[in-house]
Short mmCIF file of N, CA, C and O in Angstrom, two decimals:
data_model
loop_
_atom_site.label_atom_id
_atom_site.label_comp_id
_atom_site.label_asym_id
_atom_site.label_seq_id
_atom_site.Cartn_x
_atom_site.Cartn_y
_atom_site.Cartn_z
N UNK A 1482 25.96 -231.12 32.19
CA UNK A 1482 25.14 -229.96 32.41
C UNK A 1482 25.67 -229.15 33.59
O UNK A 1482 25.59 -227.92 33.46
N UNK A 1483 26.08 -229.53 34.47
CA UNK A 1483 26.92 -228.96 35.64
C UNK A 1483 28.19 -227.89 35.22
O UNK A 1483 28.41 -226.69 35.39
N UNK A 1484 28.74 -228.81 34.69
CA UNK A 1484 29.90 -228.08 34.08
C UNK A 1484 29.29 -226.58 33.21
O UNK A 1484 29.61 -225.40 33.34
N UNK A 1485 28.56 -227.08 32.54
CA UNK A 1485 28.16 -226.16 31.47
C UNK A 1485 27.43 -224.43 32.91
O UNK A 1485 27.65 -223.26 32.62
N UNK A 1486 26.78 -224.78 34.03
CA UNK A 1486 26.16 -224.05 35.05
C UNK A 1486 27.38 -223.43 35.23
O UNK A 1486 27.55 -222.23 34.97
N UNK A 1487 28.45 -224.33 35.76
CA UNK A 1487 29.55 -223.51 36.01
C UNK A 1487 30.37 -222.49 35.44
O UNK A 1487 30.66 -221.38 35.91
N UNK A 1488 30.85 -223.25 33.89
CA UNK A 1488 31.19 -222.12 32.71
C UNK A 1488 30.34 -220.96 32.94
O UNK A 1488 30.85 -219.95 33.43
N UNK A 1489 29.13 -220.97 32.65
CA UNK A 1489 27.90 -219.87 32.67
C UNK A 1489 28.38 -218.98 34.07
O UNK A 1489 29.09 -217.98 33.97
N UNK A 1490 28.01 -219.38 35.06
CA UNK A 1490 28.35 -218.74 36.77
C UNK A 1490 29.67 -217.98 36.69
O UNK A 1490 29.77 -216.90 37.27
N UNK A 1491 30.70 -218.50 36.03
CA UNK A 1491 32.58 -218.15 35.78
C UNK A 1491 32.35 -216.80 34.96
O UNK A 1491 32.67 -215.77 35.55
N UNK A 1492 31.79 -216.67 33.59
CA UNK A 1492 31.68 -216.20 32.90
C UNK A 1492 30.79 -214.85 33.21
O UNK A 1492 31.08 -213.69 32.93
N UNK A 1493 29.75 -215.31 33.79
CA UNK A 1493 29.05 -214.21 34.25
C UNK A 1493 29.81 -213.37 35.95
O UNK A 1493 29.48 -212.37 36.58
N UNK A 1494 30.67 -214.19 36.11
CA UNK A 1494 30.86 -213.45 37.28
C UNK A 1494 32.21 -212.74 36.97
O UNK A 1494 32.53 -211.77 37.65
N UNK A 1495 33.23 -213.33 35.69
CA UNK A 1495 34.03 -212.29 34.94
C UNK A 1495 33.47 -211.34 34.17
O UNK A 1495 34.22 -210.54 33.63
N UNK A 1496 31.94 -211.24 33.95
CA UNK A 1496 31.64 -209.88 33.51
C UNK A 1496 31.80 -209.18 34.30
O UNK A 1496 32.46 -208.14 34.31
N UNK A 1497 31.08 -209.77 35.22
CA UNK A 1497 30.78 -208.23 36.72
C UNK A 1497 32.00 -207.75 36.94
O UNK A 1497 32.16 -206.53 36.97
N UNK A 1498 33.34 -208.84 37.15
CA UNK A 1498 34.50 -208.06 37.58
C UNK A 1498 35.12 -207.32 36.46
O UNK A 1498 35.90 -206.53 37.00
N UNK A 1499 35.16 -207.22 35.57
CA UNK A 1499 35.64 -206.33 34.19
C UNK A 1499 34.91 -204.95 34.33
O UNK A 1499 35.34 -203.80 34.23
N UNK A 1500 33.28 -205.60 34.67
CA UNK A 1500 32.70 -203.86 34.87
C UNK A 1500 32.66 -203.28 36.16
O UNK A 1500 31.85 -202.42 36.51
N UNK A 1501 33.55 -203.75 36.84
CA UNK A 1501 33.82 -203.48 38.41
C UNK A 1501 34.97 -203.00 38.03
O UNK A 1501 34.83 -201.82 38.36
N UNK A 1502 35.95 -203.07 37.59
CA UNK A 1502 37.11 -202.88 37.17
C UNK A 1502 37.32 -201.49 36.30
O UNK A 1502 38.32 -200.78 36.33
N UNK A 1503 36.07 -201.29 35.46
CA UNK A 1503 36.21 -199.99 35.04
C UNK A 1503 36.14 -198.60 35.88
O UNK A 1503 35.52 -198.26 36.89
N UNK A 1504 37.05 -197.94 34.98
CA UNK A 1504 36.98 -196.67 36.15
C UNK A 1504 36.27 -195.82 36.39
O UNK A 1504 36.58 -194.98 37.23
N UNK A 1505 34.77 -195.76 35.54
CA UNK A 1505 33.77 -195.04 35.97
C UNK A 1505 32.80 -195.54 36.91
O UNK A 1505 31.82 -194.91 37.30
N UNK A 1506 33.19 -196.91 37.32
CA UNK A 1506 32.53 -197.92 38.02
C UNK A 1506 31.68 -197.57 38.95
O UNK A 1506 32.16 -196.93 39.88
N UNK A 1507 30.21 -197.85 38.97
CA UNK A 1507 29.43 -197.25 40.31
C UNK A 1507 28.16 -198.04 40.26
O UNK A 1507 27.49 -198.13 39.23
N UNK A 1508 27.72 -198.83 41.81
CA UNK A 1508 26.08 -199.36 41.31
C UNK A 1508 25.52 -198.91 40.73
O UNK A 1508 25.20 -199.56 39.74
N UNK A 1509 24.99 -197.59 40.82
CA UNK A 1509 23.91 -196.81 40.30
C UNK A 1509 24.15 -196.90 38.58
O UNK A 1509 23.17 -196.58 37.91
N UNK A 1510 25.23 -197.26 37.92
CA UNK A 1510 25.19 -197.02 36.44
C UNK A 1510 24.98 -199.02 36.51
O UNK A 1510 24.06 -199.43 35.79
N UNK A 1511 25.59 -199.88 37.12
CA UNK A 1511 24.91 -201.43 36.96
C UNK A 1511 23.78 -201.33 36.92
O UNK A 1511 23.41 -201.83 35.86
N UNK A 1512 22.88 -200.93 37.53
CA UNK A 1512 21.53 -201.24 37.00
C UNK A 1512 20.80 -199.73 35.86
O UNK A 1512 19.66 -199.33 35.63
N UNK A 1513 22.06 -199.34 35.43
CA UNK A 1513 20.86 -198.77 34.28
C UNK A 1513 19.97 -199.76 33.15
O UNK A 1513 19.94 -200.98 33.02
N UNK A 1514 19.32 -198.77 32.49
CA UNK A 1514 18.93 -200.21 31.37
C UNK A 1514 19.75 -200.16 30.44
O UNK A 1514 19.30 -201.10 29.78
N UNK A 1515 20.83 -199.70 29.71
CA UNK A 1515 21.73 -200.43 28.74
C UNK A 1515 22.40 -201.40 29.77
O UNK A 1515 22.37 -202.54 29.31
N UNK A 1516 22.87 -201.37 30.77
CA UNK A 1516 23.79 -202.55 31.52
C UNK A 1516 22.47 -203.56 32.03
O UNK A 1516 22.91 -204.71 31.92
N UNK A 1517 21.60 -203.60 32.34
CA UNK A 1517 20.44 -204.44 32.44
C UNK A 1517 20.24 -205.58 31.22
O UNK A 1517 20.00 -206.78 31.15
N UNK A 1518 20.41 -204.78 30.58
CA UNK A 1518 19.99 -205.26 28.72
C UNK A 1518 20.86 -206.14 28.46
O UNK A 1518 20.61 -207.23 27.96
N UNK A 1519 22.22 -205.64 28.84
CA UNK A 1519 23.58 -206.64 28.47
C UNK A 1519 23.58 -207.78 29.33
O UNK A 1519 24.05 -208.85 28.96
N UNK A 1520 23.06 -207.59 30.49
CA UNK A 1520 22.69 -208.91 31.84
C UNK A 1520 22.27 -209.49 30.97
O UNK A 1520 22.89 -210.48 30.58
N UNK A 1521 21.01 -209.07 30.30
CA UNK A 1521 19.69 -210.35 30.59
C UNK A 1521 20.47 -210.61 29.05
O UNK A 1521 20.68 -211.82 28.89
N UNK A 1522 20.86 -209.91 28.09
CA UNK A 1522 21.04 -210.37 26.68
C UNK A 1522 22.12 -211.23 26.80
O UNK A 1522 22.00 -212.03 25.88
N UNK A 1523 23.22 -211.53 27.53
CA UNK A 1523 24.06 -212.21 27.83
C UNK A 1523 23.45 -213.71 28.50
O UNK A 1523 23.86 -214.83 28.20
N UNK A 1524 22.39 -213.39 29.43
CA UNK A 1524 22.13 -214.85 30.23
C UNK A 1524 21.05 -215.42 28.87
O UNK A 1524 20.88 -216.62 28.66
N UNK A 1525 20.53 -214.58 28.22
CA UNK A 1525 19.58 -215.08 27.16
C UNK A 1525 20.40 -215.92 26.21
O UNK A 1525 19.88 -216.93 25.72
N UNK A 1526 21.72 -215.58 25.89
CA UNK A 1526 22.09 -215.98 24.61
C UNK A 1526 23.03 -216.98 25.39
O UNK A 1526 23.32 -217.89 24.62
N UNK A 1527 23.56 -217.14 26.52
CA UNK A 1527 23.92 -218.58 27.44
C UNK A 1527 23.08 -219.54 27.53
O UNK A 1527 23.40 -220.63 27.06
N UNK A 1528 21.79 -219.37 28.17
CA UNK A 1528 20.70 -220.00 27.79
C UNK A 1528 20.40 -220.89 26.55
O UNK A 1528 20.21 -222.10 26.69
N UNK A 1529 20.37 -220.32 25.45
CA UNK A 1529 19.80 -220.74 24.32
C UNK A 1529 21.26 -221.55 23.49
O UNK A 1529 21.13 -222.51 22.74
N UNK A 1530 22.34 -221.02 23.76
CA UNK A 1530 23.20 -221.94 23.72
C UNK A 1530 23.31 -223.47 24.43
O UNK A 1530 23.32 -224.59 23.91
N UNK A 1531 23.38 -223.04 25.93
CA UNK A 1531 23.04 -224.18 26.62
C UNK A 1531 22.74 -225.22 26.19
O UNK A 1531 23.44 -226.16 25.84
N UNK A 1532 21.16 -225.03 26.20
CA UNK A 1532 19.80 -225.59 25.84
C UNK A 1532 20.23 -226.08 24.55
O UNK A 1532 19.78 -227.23 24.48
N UNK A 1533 20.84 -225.83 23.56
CA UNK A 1533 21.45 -226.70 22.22
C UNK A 1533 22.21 -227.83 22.70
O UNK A 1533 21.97 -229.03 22.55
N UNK A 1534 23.33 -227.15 23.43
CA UNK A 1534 24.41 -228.01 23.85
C UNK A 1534 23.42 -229.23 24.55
O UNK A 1534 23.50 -230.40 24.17
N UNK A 1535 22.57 -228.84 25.48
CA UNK A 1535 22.31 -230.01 26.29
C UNK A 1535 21.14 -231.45 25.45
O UNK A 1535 21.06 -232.68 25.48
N UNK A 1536 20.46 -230.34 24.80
CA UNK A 1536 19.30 -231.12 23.54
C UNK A 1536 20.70 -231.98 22.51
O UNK A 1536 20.39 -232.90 21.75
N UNK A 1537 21.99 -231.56 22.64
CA UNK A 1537 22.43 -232.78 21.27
C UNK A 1537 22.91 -233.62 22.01
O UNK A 1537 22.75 -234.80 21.68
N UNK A 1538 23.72 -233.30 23.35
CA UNK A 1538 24.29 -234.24 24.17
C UNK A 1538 23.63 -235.34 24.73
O UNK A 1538 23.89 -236.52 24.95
N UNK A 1539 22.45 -234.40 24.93
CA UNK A 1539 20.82 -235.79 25.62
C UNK A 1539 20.92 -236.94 24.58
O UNK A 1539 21.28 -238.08 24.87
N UNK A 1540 20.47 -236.40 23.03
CA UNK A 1540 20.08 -236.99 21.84
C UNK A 1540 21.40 -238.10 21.70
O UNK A 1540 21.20 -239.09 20.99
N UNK A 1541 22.96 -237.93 22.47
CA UNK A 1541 24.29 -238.68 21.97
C UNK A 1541 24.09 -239.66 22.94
O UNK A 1541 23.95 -240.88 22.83
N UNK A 1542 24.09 -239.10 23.66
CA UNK A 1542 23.85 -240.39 25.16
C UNK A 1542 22.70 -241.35 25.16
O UNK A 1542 22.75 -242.43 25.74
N UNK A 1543 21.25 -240.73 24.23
CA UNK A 1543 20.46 -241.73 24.14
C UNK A 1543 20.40 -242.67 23.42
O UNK A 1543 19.86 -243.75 23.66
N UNK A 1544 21.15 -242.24 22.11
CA UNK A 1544 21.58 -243.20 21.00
C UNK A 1544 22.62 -244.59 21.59
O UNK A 1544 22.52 -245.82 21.50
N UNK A 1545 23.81 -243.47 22.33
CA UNK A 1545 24.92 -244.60 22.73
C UNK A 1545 24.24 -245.49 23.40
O UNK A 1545 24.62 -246.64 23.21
N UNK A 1546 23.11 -245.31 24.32
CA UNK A 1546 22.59 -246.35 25.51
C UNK A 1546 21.65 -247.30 25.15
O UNK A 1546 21.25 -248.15 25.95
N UNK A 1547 21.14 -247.20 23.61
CA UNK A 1547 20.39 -247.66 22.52
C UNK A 1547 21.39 -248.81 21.80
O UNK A 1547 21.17 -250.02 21.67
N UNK A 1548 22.49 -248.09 21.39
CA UNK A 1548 23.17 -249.23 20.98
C UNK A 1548 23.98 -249.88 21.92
O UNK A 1548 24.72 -250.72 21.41
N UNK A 1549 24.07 -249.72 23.32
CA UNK A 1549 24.28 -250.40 24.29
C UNK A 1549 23.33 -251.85 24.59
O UNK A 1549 23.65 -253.04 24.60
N UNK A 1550 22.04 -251.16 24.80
CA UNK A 1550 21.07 -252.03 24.72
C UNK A 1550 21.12 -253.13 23.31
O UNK A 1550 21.05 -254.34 23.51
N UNK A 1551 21.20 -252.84 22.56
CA UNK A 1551 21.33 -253.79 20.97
C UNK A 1551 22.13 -254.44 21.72
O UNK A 1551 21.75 -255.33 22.48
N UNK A 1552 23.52 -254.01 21.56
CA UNK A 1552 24.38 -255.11 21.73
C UNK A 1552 24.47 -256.04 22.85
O UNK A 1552 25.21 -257.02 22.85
N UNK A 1553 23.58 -255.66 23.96
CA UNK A 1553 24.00 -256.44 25.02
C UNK A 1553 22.73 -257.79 24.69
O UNK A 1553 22.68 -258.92 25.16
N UNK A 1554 21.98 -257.23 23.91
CA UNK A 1554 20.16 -258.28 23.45
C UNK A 1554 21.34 -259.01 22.26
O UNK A 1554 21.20 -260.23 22.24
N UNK A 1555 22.21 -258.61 21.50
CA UNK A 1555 22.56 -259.44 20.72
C UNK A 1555 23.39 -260.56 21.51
O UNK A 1555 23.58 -261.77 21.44
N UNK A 1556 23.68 -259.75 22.12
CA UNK A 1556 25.30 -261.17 23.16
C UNK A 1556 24.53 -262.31 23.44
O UNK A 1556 24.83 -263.42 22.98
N UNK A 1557 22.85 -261.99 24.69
CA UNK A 1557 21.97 -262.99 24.98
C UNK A 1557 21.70 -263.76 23.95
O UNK A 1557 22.03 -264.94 23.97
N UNK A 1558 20.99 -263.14 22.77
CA UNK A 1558 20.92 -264.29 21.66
C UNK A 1558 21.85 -265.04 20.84
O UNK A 1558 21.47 -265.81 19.95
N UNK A 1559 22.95 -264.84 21.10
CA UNK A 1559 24.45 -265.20 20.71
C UNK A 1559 24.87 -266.04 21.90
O UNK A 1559 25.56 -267.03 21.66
N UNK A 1560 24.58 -265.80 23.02
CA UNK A 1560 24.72 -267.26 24.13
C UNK A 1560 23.67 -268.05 23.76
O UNK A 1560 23.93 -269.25 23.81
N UNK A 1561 22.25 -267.68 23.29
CA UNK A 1561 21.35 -268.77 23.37
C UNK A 1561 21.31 -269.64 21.80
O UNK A 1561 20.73 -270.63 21.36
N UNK A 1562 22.03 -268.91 21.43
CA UNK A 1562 22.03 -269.76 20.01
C UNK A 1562 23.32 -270.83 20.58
O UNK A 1562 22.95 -271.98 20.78
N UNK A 1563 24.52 -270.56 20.79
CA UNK A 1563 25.35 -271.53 21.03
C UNK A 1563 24.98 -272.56 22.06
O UNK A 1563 25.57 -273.64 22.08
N UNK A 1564 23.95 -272.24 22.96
CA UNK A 1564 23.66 -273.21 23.85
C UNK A 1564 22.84 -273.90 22.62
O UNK A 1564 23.49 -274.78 22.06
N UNK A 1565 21.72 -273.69 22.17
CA UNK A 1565 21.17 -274.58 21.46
C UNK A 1565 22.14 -275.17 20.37
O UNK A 1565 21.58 -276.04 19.69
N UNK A 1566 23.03 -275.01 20.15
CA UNK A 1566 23.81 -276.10 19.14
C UNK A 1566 24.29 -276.66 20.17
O UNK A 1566 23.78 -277.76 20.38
N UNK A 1567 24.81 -276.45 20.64
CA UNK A 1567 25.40 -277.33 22.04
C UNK A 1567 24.86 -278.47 22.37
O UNK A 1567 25.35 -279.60 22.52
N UNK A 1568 23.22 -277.82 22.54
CA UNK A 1568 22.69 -278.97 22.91
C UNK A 1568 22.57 -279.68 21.49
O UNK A 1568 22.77 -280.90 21.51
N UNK A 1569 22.39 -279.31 20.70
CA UNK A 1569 21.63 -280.07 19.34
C UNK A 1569 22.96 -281.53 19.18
O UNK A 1569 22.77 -282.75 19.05
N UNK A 1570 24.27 -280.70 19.26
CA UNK A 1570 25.58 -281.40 19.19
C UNK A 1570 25.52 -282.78 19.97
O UNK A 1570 25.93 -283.88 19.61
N UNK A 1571 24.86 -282.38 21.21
CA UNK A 1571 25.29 -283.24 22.71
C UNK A 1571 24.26 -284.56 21.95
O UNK A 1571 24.57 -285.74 21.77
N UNK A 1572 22.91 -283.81 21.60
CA UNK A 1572 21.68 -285.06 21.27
C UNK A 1572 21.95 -285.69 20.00
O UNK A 1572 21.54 -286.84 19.85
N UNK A 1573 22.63 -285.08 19.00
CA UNK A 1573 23.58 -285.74 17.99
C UNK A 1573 24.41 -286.62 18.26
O UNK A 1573 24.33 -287.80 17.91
N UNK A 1574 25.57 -285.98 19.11
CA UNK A 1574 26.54 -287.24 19.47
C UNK A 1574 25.61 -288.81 19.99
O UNK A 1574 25.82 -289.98 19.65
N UNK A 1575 24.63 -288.27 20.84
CA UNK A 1575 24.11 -289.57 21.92
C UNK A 1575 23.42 -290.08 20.82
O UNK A 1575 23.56 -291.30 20.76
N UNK A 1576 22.71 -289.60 19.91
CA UNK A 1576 21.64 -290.51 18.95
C UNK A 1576 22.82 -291.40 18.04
O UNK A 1576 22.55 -292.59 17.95
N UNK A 1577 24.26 -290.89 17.28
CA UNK A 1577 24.98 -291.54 16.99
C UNK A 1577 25.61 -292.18 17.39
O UNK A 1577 26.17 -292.91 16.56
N UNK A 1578 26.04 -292.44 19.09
CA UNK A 1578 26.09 -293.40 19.72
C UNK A 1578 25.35 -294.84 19.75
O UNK A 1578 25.68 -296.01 19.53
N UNK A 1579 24.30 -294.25 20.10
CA UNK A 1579 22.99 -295.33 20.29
C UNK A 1579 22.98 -296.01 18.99
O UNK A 1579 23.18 -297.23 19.03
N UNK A 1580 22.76 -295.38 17.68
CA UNK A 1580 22.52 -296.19 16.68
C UNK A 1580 24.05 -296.97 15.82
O UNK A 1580 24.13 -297.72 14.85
N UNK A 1581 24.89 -296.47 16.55
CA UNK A 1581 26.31 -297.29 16.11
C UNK A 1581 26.27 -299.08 16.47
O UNK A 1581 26.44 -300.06 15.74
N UNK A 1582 25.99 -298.92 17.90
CA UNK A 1582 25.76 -300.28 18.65
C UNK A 1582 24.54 -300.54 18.98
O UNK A 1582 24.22 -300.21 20.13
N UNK A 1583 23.53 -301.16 18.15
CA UNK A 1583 21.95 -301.13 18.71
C UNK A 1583 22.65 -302.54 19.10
O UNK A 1583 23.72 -303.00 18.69
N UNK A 1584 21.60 -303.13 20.12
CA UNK A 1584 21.39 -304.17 20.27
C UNK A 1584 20.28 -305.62 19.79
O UNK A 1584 19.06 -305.50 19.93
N UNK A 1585 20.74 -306.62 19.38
CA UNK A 1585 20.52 -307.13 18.51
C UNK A 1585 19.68 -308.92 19.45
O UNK A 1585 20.34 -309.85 19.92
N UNK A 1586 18.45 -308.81 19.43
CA UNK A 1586 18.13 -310.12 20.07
C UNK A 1586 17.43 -310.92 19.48
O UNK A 1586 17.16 -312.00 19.99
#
């Protein structure tokens, strides 16, 4: 969004110098209302661009941080499943231990 302020600020401040640059150039014709009109119709239609740009970029970043979240809840249940075989393995091995050699009196 910064970037995007800046483009906007660059852009609007290469208007002014283009119409500074012309050779009939004078304050008094900057603020008529056709050059008024082109201000505000210019910051209007930056604006509403913007405001797209920033509403899909929000919507990309919330998704990515969504499936960030998934995957990092899947990893946890993907460690806790291998711990539980782990263990299931460990109490397997020891119960087939135990019942290989019972003792006999």
């Amino acid at each position: 969004m910064k970037n995007l302020h800046f483009i906007g600020f660059l852009l609007l401040g290469l208007a002014f110098l283009l119409y500074y640059m012309l050779p009939e150039f004078s304050f008094v014709k900057l603020f008529e209302p056709i050059s008024l009109m082109g201000i505000l119709a210019g910051i209007g239609i930056g604006l509403i661009i913007g405001g797209i740009v920033g509403y899909v970029s929000k919507g990309t970043a919330l998704r990515e941080e969504q499936k960030r979240k998934e995957i990092q809840q899947l990893r946890r249940e993907k460690e806790d499943l291998e711990k539980q075989a782990a263990e299931l393995a460990r109490q397997q091995t020891i119960h087939n231990t135990s019942n290989e050699n019972p003792q006999k009196y």
